[in-house]
Amino acid sequence: MTPGAGLTRRGALGLLAAGALAGCGLGADSTVRPGLKVDGEPPVPLNRIPNRPDEGATPEQIILGFLHAGATSGERLDITRSYLTDALARGWIPDSRTVIYGGTEPKVTRVQGKPDTYRTKVHVRATIDTEGRYTVAPHNLWEIFEFTMTTVDGEWRIDQLEEGFGRVLQEQEVGFIFRDYPVHYPAIGWNSLVVDQRWFPQDQLATRLVRAQLGRVPDYLEDAVSTDTGARLVVDAVPVRDGVARVDLDSESVADAATVRKQLAAQLVATLMSLPAVTEVVITLSGNELDLGLTEPLTTPEQLGFVDRAQTSTPVVMARRGTKLVRVGDRLASASEQHMRTADSTFEPIPETSTRLALRIDGKEVAAVDRTGRELVRYNEDGTHTNVPTFAADMCHPCYDYGGVLWVGGSGLGREAGHRLWAINATVDPTDEDAAEPQYIPTPWLGSRLVQAAVISPEGSRIAVISEQIPHAGSTLEVAGVVRRANGLPTKTSPQTFRIGASLVEMTEAVWVDQTTLAVIGRKDKQTVLQPYLVHVGGQVEPMTERPGAVSITTTGDDKDVVLTSAGGRVFQRSGGRWQELTALTGVVTAGK
């Protein structure tokens, strides 16, 4: 058998029904080093030496042994390959698609009518593709794998795997191999970097990250971000010595434009500095140091003109009591009933029937959608307001982005029939009907689905949308890039999306809590009430402490500061492992959320 000849059999997918998704939040520093997960320290990677095949093992034992032995990386994979024939071992690529399953250890059964062929079936919880992208699976996804066996010197070995088979891991085994790291792309039209989270095995990390960084732009960010796709390493290795990561690029592969070179350098430093072992990045072109106009060591993209908007200022937070909005700090618990009664408001009273509010990034304008979902009103801090002419029904919570654009999803009326997403230039005079008219933003990927939530990411280059085909019959959460003109006004979204949080079957509201995480109100299969969750873009779905009854969600900071509001106007803020009720308030709105 020639190398790789065993990688020819196809797999059988069992998808029993469609699932759902969730998401949206606020910005975190893209170069911050990863800390411990909320559920404690993850397993130490690569500390596990897999077992070799037992002498006289049955085909079923060899297959299960091979699956468990895949929970490693680096040189220890030689042990994993000992379960395969020599030809298959040479062709097997462990970093191909990884399937993560839940539940008990799968059973291996013989396939009737196929000599020496065995099958196993797993309940899929997530997958990691060849580019390191982690995708949560719908709750009812099962996958079947077949293995062809043969004997080598009297011992059973695996002779054929399905094409593209990499690893099949139990959920608790993932941490022995993989960790998530950010890859960065310059936003088109903004001096900020967009994070795309990836999962990589723990060997040769600097090299893996740079390979990913020099790869193509993700489909769901097409036309929203850029990268120098021609750049390549002189040698496929990025050594790290004494904290210094050295990236040697082929001088002929890198664009000559100074702007492109600075963008590429910013990407590389932001991505590599996420590794705890890296304290400085040196970039050379065929051995000659890349001239970036810096005299100090390269340690942050801010040295190259890129900013993290989430870290540049504290967001404006306003508390609501009845019809009154009062500017407060991010410590909502300090807002007493007396303060809410006596404090002055720069806005005129907002009817209690207007329950869906958004606050412009500068805190000087509030957009409000009424309970019917048909009326959008813009309130100015000078005490005036402007009624936006009716253009849609079933409007969701509005949202302002960093550039002062007001976004809203809904179901278009009249000439807007069939449209689902609009943007309003909120930097112009709201009474100028032409300049301030809602502009339809094409979203062909939505089809006829109805928008439940639409929220712009902290840097303004992505939008997260919850949608459903039939009310309360299943939700989908997708992230897509936002394409803008040079003046920052949006024109469309990327043609493809990245679906996240698919284990949630229903979702209603979302907010970005950092650059890669959304807090959502949703539920999993068999749950009867909606609960708060954290949905990581390119990562897992993480439950927060239960707090049923919420109809809106925001944050005054990050995931630790999530705020829920019930239909009756009860407000709760996350405080460690519990929800603290803020009895003085009936609502909260944070700028840019």
XYZ file of C-alpha atoms in Angstrom:
593
model
C 0.000 0.000 0.000
C 1.289 3.470 -0.879
C 1.513 6.208 1.759
C -1.906 7.629 2.499
C -3.734 4.905 0.567
C -5.705 4.051 3.679
C -7.245 7.528 3.852
C -9.916 6.778 1.286
C -13.088 5.710 3.013
C -15.891 8.193 3.471
C -17.658 8.846 6.777
C -21.335 8.656 7.515
C -22.974 11.674 9.110
C -26.156 11.278 11.114
C -27.871 14.631 11.530
C -31.227 13.974 13.176
C -32.517 17.561 13.328
C -31.383 21.149 13.098
C -30.121 22.977 16.193
C -29.609 26.644 17.050
C -27.188 29.412 18.133
C -26.469 32.619 20.125
C -24.384 35.807 20.751
C -23.059 39.507 21.178
C -20.695 41.826 23.648
C -17.806 44.379 24.484
C -14.106 44.622 23.670
C -11.063 43.203 25.411
C -7.380 43.740 24.752
C -6.416 41.547 21.838
C -2.875 41.071 23.130
C -3.746 40.093 26.686
C -2.274 36.752 27.651
C -4.813 34.003 28.341
C -5.631 33.459 31.988
C -7.260 30.573 33.798
C -10.732 29.452 32.791
C -13.563 30.147 35.205
C -13.891 26.453 36.023
C -10.275 26.165 37.148
C -6.920 25.383 35.657
C -7.124 23.258 32.477
C -5.209 19.998 32.082
C -1.465 20.341 31.639
C -0.910 19.855 27.883
C 1.239 17.058 26.519
C 1.849 15.523 29.949
C 0.213 12.293 28.960
C 2.073 9.392 27.379
C -0.409 7.178 25.514
C -0.401 3.429 25.925
C 1.015 1.198 23.215
C -1.122 -1.595 21.741
C -1.411 -4.643 23.991
C -0.182 -7.914 22.589
C -3.093 -9.998 21.349
C -5.544 -7.081 21.461
C -8.826 -7.503 19.590
C -9.782 -5.197 16.693
C -12.228 -3.403 19.014
C -9.491 -2.818 21.600
C -7.065 -1.562 18.947
C -9.618 0.951 17.642
C -10.479 2.292 21.110
C -6.791 2.362 22.028
C -6.017 4.376 18.913
C -8.768 6.914 19.664
C -7.490 7.482 23.216
C -3.860 7.554 22.053
C -4.783 10.459 19.776
C -5.027 12.698 22.864
C -1.415 13.814 22.543
C 0.849 15.697 20.167
C 4.451 16.103 19.131
C 6.821 13.125 19.340
C 4.321 11.103 21.401
C 2.253 10.672 18.260
C 4.738 7.976 17.261
C 3.042 5.827 19.895
C -0.370 6.671 18.421
C 0.868 5.608 14.979
C 1.809 2.185 16.351
C -1.890 1.264 16.174
C -1.766 1.738 12.375
C -0.114 -0.172 9.586
C 3.163 1.370 8.427
C 1.633 2.706 5.207
C -1.318 4.286 6.966
C 0.916 5.698 9.716
C 2.917 7.584 7.068
C -0.217 9.046 5.518
C -2.224 9.867 8.640
C -2.305 13.588 9.464
C -3.410 13.961 13.113
C -3.988 17.711 12.750
C -6.758 17.103 10.237
C -10.327 17.533 11.432
C -10.852 16.777 15.121
C -14.227 15.553 16.368
C -15.046 16.125 20.043
C -17.704 13.896 21.549
C -19.615 13.692 24.800
C -21.095 10.899 26.846
C -19.639 7.500 27.587
C -16.928 5.705 25.647
C -18.275 4.700 22.240
C -18.932 1.073 21.392
C -17.138 -0.544 18.471
C -19.169 -2.998 16.409
C -18.388 -5.138 13.372
C -19.977 -4.060 10.066
C -22.017 -6.843 8.533
C -21.044 -7.709 4.964
C -17.686 -5.882 5.103
C -14.729 -8.114 5.998
C -12.629 -6.845 8.907
C -14.514 -3.516 9.002
C -15.674 -1.978 12.281
C -17.768 1.041 13.154
C -18.217 3.435 16.050
C -20.782 6.167 16.590
C -20.305 9.292 18.724
C -22.474 12.178 19.899
C -20.632 15.195 18.473
C -20.229 18.205 20.770
C -17.818 20.217 18.600
C -15.245 20.038 15.820
C -11.870 21.683 15.216
C -11.000 22.064 11.541
C -7.594 22.049 9.864
C -7.284 25.830 10.356
C -7.898 25.504 14.092
C -11.450 26.818 14.066
C -13.611 25.427 16.885
C -17.292 24.975 15.999
C -19.920 23.896 18.518
C -22.218 21.234 17.075
C -26.023 21.230 17.180
C -27.351 19.251 20.126
C -28.495 16.276 18.026
C -25.493 15.650 15.782
C -24.073 12.117 15.620
C -21.214 10.893 13.482
C -20.211 7.390 12.427
C -16.625 6.295 11.692
C -15.483 3.127 9.981
C -12.115 1.383 10.395
C -10.708 -1.389 8.216
C -8.444 -3.812 10.061
C -5.661 -6.172 9.029
C -3.076 -8.302 10.806
C 0.625 -7.416 10.912
C 2.857 -10.183 12.275
C -0.199 -11.724 13.845
C -1.386 -8.513 15.559
C -4.432 -6.469 14.554
C -3.730 -2.996 13.183
C -5.873 -0.312 11.531
C -5.353 -0.427 7.755
C -7.796 2.223 6.536
C -9.305 5.382 8.012
C -11.872 7.715 6.568
C -10.520 10.478 4.371
C -9.506 13.481 6.451
C -9.674 11.601 9.764
C -7.579 13.391 12.395
C -8.657 12.777 15.980
C -11.807 11.728 17.833
C -11.579 12.989 21.419
C -13.708 12.934 24.519
C -14.511 16.427 25.823
C -12.211 15.992 28.818
C -9.299 15.000 26.560
C -9.286 18.218 24.488
C -7.325 20.182 27.081
C -4.461 17.689 26.925
C -3.735 18.840 23.364
C -5.450 22.075 22.394
C -5.557 25.649 23.673
C -7.170 28.649 22.021
C -5.138 31.608 20.752
C -5.996 34.781 18.817
C -5.085 35.390 15.190
C -5.399 39.024 14.069
C -6.478 40.894 10.942
C -6.431 44.661 10.274
C -9.926 46.070 9.939
C -10.512 47.802 6.621
C -11.161 51.470 7.356
C -10.224 51.272 11.059
C -6.859 51.348 12.865
C -7.739 48.283 14.916
C -7.215 44.536 14.748
C -9.998 41.979 14.487
C -9.522 38.777 16.486
C -10.195 35.342 15.014
C -9.849 32.729 17.754
C -8.155 29.429 16.825
C -7.331 26.168 18.633
C -3.898 24.578 18.241
C -1.970 21.608 19.643
C 0.623 22.659 22.196
C 3.787 21.757 20.290
C 5.605 24.244 17.999
C 3.124 26.922 19.020
C 4.946 29.964 17.649
C 5.299 28.268 14.268
C 1.665 27.179 14.236
C 0.459 30.694 15.062
C 2.563 32.335 12.369
C 1.435 29.772 9.795
C -2.157 30.629 10.644
C -1.436 34.355 10.596
C 0.079 34.147 7.118
C -2.931 32.219 5.846
C -6.018 33.492 4.094
C -8.662 35.787 5.525
C -11.516 33.769 7.071
C -14.563 33.545 4.822
C -16.845 35.188 7.376
C -14.577 38.283 7.449
C -14.238 38.672 3.676
C -14.002 42.348 2.585
C -14.114 43.483 6.237
C -10.446 42.806 7.047
C -7.209 42.479 5.090
C -3.888 40.648 5.225
C -0.756 40.208 3.104
C -1.692 36.800 1.701
C 1.591 36.441 -0.212
C 3.902 36.657 2.791
C 5.670 33.407 3.704
C 8.402 32.166 5.995
C 11.912 31.533 4.664
C 12.016 28.338 6.734
C 8.876 26.782 8.207
C 9.876 27.499 11.805
C 9.614 30.359 14.294
C 12.190 29.870 17.066
C 11.641 31.382 20.520
C 14.790 31.889 22.582
C 15.002 33.859 25.838
C 11.497 35.205 25.186
C 12.287 36.511 21.687
C 10.234 35.097 18.812
C 12.093 35.492 15.510
C 10.011 35.603 12.330
C 12.077 35.473 9.150
C 9.943 36.235 6.090
C 10.962 35.776 2.471
C 11.773 39.333 1.356
C 10.342 38.726 -2.115
C 7.011 37.526 -0.671
C 6.231 40.645 1.384
C 4.523 43.647 -0.205
C 6.661 46.759 -0.645
C 4.061 49.213 0.679
C 5.061 50.541 4.105
C 1.448 50.484 5.308
C 1.028 46.811 4.429
C 4.312 45.953 6.154
C 3.249 47.748 9.331
C -0.093 45.952 9.277
C 1.629 42.589 8.869
C 4.027 43.374 11.709
C 1.120 44.426 13.938
C -0.662 41.155 13.188
C 2.392 39.063 13.978
C 3.266 40.828 17.215
C -0.324 40.792 18.496
C -0.657 37.084 17.755
C 2.745 35.959 19.062
C 2.536 38.053 22.223
C -0.458 35.945 23.259
C 2.058 33.181 24.048
C 3.294 33.356 27.658
C 6.804 32.387 26.546
C 7.095 35.376 24.166
C 8.155 38.790 25.489
C 9.400 40.352 22.241
C 9.057 39.802 18.485
C 11.795 40.334 15.902
C 10.762 40.360 12.225
C 13.338 39.991 9.466
C 13.176 39.850 5.688
C 15.475 37.083 4.460
C 17.705 37.730 7.460
C 17.615 41.550 7.380
C 15.620 43.289 10.078
C 12.363 44.818 8.876
C 12.524 48.613 9.216
C 9.410 49.748 11.088
C 10.778 53.058 12.308
C 11.014 51.816 15.905
C 13.937 52.035 18.293
C 12.422 49.999 21.111
C 11.668 46.238 21.048
C 8.488 45.215 19.230
C 6.008 44.122 21.903
C 2.580 45.537 21.021
C 0.569 46.570 17.930
C -0.016 49.965 19.555
C 3.605 50.799 18.605
C 2.487 50.568 14.982
C -0.576 52.778 15.313
C -3.215 50.191 16.156
C -5.560 50.816 19.063
C -7.861 48.652 21.126
C -10.954 50.802 21.415
C -12.263 48.821 24.340
C -9.258 49.951 26.383
C -9.166 53.614 25.321
C -12.079 54.811 27.436
C -14.607 53.740 30.051
C -18.048 53.216 28.485
C -20.860 55.571 29.384
C -23.510 53.791 31.475
C -27.033 55.075 32.120
C -29.489 53.681 34.637
C -33.223 53.806 34.106
C -36.053 54.192 36.568
C -39.440 54.469 34.942
C -39.229 57.139 32.237
C -35.997 58.660 33.556
C -32.431 58.005 32.356
C -29.561 59.033 34.632
C -25.873 58.849 33.881
C -24.110 56.645 36.450
C -20.768 54.931 36.833
C -20.146 51.281 36.109
C -20.875 50.454 39.778
C -24.635 50.190 39.391
C -25.216 49.023 42.952
C -24.299 52.504 44.183
C -27.262 54.059 42.327
C -29.865 54.445 45.083
C -33.577 55.152 44.712
C -33.035 58.640 46.144
C -30.298 59.341 43.598
C -32.523 58.160 40.767
C -35.362 60.407 41.977
C -33.312 63.556 42.514
C -30.627 63.361 39.806
C -31.112 65.459 36.687
C -31.435 63.830 33.273
C -30.306 65.448 30.044
C -32.931 63.468 28.130
C -36.656 64.061 28.090
C -38.775 61.288 29.665
C -38.739 58.110 27.604
C -42.065 56.234 27.710
C -41.997 53.015 29.677
C -43.471 51.314 26.602
C -40.130 51.966 24.863
C -38.287 49.021 26.352
C -35.471 48.522 23.822
C -32.829 51.220 24.227
C -29.382 51.912 22.780
C -26.875 54.603 23.776
C -24.478 56.265 21.349
C -20.794 55.829 22.178
C -20.502 59.459 23.391
C -23.591 59.158 25.574
C -25.344 62.053 23.818
C -28.091 60.191 21.977
C -30.484 57.386 22.872
C -32.407 55.274 20.365
C -35.604 53.637 21.589
C -37.842 51.011 20.007
C -41.341 50.795 21.424
C -43.113 47.654 22.567
C -44.864 47.177 19.217
C -41.500 46.974 17.415
C -42.621 49.485 14.778
C -41.597 52.866 16.190
C -37.964 54.059 16.446
C -37.298 57.353 18.241
C -33.959 59.129 18.635
C -33.605 61.186 21.827
C -30.980 63.933 22.015
C -29.303 65.128 25.225
C -30.608 68.660 24.581
C -34.093 67.416 25.493
C -35.427 66.989 21.957
C -36.349 63.876 20.024
C -36.866 62.782 16.409
C -39.323 60.131 15.242
C -37.789 58.005 12.520
C -40.410 57.426 9.784
C -41.781 53.888 10.057
C -39.860 51.471 7.831
C -39.973 48.093 9.624
C -41.909 45.894 12.016
C -40.637 43.487 14.677
C -37.596 45.684 15.306
C -35.067 44.299 17.774
C -32.885 46.202 20.236
C -31.030 48.967 18.340
C -27.254 49.228 18.647
C -24.679 51.997 18.030
C -21.226 51.169 16.730
C -17.949 52.931 17.468
C -18.269 55.189 14.421
C -21.683 56.553 15.380
C -23.806 54.326 13.130
C -27.140 53.174 14.534
C -28.068 49.582 13.621
C -31.427 47.856 13.868
C -32.876 44.595 12.603
C -36.488 43.927 11.727
C -38.934 42.993 8.978
C -39.148 45.645 6.279
C -42.413 47.373 5.398
C -43.490 49.033 2.133
C -40.518 49.623 -0.154
C -38.341 47.946 2.495
C -40.300 44.675 2.221
C -38.016 41.661 2.466
C -35.193 43.636 4.076
C -33.873 42.596 7.485
C -31.031 44.929 8.578
C -30.550 48.704 8.445
C -27.918 51.288 9.410
C -28.546 54.950 10.195
C -25.858 57.625 10.110
C -26.277 58.991 13.646
C -23.556 61.624 13.211
C -25.736 63.860 11.017
C -28.687 66.027 11.994
C -31.488 63.547 12.773
C -34.048 65.945 11.305
C -32.304 65.727 7.905
C -34.487 62.915 6.578
C -32.299 62.220 3.536
C -28.956 62.064 5.364
C -30.432 60.248 8.369
C -32.616 57.840 6.414
C -32.246 54.136 7.343
C -30.041 52.412 4.768
C -30.673 48.757 3.979
C -27.603 46.560 4.565
C -27.665 43.462 2.310
C -27.582 40.161 4.218
C -28.319 37.445 1.634
C -27.299 34.765 4.133
C -30.327 35.635 6.273
C -32.828 34.681 3.593
C -36.336 35.052 4.978
C -35.310 34.520 8.598
C -36.428 37.089 11.158
C -33.829 39.023 13.173
C -34.126 38.664 16.952
C -30.908 40.508 17.832
C -28.180 42.296 15.867
C -25.117 43.616 17.695
C -21.896 45.175 16.385
C -18.566 44.013 17.815
C -16.347 46.414 19.804
C -14.037 47.272 16.884
C -16.985 47.657 14.498
C -15.952 45.115 11.863
C -18.290 42.257 12.785
C -21.980 41.842 13.436
C -23.561 39.025 15.431
C -27.148 38.193 14.482
C -29.689 35.928 16.151
C -32.390 34.893 13.684
C -35.219 32.399 13.368
C -37.339 31.086 10.512
C -40.449 30.495 12.590
C -40.996 32.281 15.929
C -39.901 30.119 18.896
C -39.084 27.164 16.603
C -35.297 27.383 16.812
C -32.679 30.141 16.603
C -29.415 30.597 14.749
C -26.529 32.818 15.834
C -24.075 33.912 13.160
C -21.165 36.333 12.947
C -20.301 38.143 9.718
C -17.890 40.882 8.714
C -19.110 44.445 8.156
C -17.931 46.053 4.915
C -17.580 49.848 5.007
C -16.815 52.805 2.789
C -13.766 54.951 3.443
C -15.952 57.277 5.559
C -16.866 54.403 7.863
C -20.467 53.997 6.709
C -21.418 50.344 6.132
C -22.416 49.024 2.712
C -22.928 45.291 3.229
C -21.861 42.271 5.251
C -19.459 39.529 4.257
C -21.190 36.970 2.000
C -20.561 34.076 4.395
C -21.073 33.733 8.142
C -19.588 31.804 11.048
C -22.244 30.007 13.061
C -21.565 29.854 16.792
C -23.271 28.514 19.916
C -25.165 25.838 17.982
C -25.882 23.816 21.132
C -28.405 26.499 22.108
C -31.716 25.750 20.429
C -33.362 29.100 21.165
C -31.958 32.590 21.779
C -33.524 36.028 22.099
C -30.943 38.675 23.070
C -27.162 39.120 22.983
C -24.359 41.545 23.819
C -20.618 41.537 23.119
C -18.684 41.268 26.390
C -15.247 41.178 24.751
C -13.765 40.763 21.292
C -14.400 37.027 21.172
C -17.318 36.484 23.554
C -21.048 37.166 23.560
C -23.428 36.977 26.497
C -26.803 35.656 25.364
C -30.220 34.750 26.683
C -31.005 31.268 25.417
C -31.691 27.646 26.258
C -30.392 24.204 25.434
C -32.502 21.257 24.329
C -34.893 20.041 27.051
C -34.512 23.279 29.027
C -37.922 24.866 29.484
C -36.845 28.434 30.323
C -34.279 30.809 28.890
C -31.049 31.336 30.849
C -27.880 33.473 30.454
C -24.900 31.933 28.639
C -21.483 33.012 27.401
C -20.880 32.066 23.765
C -17.286 32.203 22.597
C -16.716 33.038 18.924
C -14.626 30.077 17.837
C -15.064 28.400 21.206
C -17.403 26.787 23.681
C -20.782 27.649 25.162
C -20.476 28.359 28.874
C -23.475 28.564 31.238
C -23.693 31.409 33.707
C -25.515 31.111 37.019
C -29.196 30.525 36.335
C -31.459 33.581 36.312
C -34.725 32.854 34.460
C -37.127 35.529 33.254
C -34.657 37.901 31.566
C -35.790 39.678 28.394
C -32.763 41.915 27.819
C -29.017 41.685 28.434
C -26.127 44.154 28.496
C -22.868 44.711 30.364
C -21.155 47.630 32.055
C -17.712 46.131 31.458
C -16.966 42.536 30.526
C -18.464 39.104 31.159
C -18.204 39.656 34.922
C -20.475 42.728 34.678
C -23.408 41.289 32.707
C -26.779 42.920 33.464
C -30.162 41.231 32.997
C -33.561 42.913 32.961
C -36.860 41.052 33.353
C -40.156 41.831 31.633
C -41.350 43.408 34.866
C -38.385 45.775 35.058
C -36.332 43.898 37.654
C -32.591 44.408 37.114
C -29.872 41.937 38.090
C -26.092 42.265 37.717
C -23.654 39.394 37.755
C -21.621 39.350 40.961
C -19.288 36.396 41.157
C -21.400 33.250 41.178
C -24.701 34.997 41.854
C -27.020 37.698 40.513
C -27.422 40.835 42.607
C -30.767 42.578 42.234
C -30.595 46.354 41.751
C -33.941 47.375 43.218
C -33.503 51.087 42.482
C -33.430 50.497 38.713
C -35.823 49.306 36.023
C -33.237 49.164 33.228
C -29.626 49.776 32.202
C -28.123 50.919 28.900
C -24.401 51.020 28.076
C -22.912 53.068 25.247
C -22.037 51.006 22.204
C -24.029 47.994 23.424
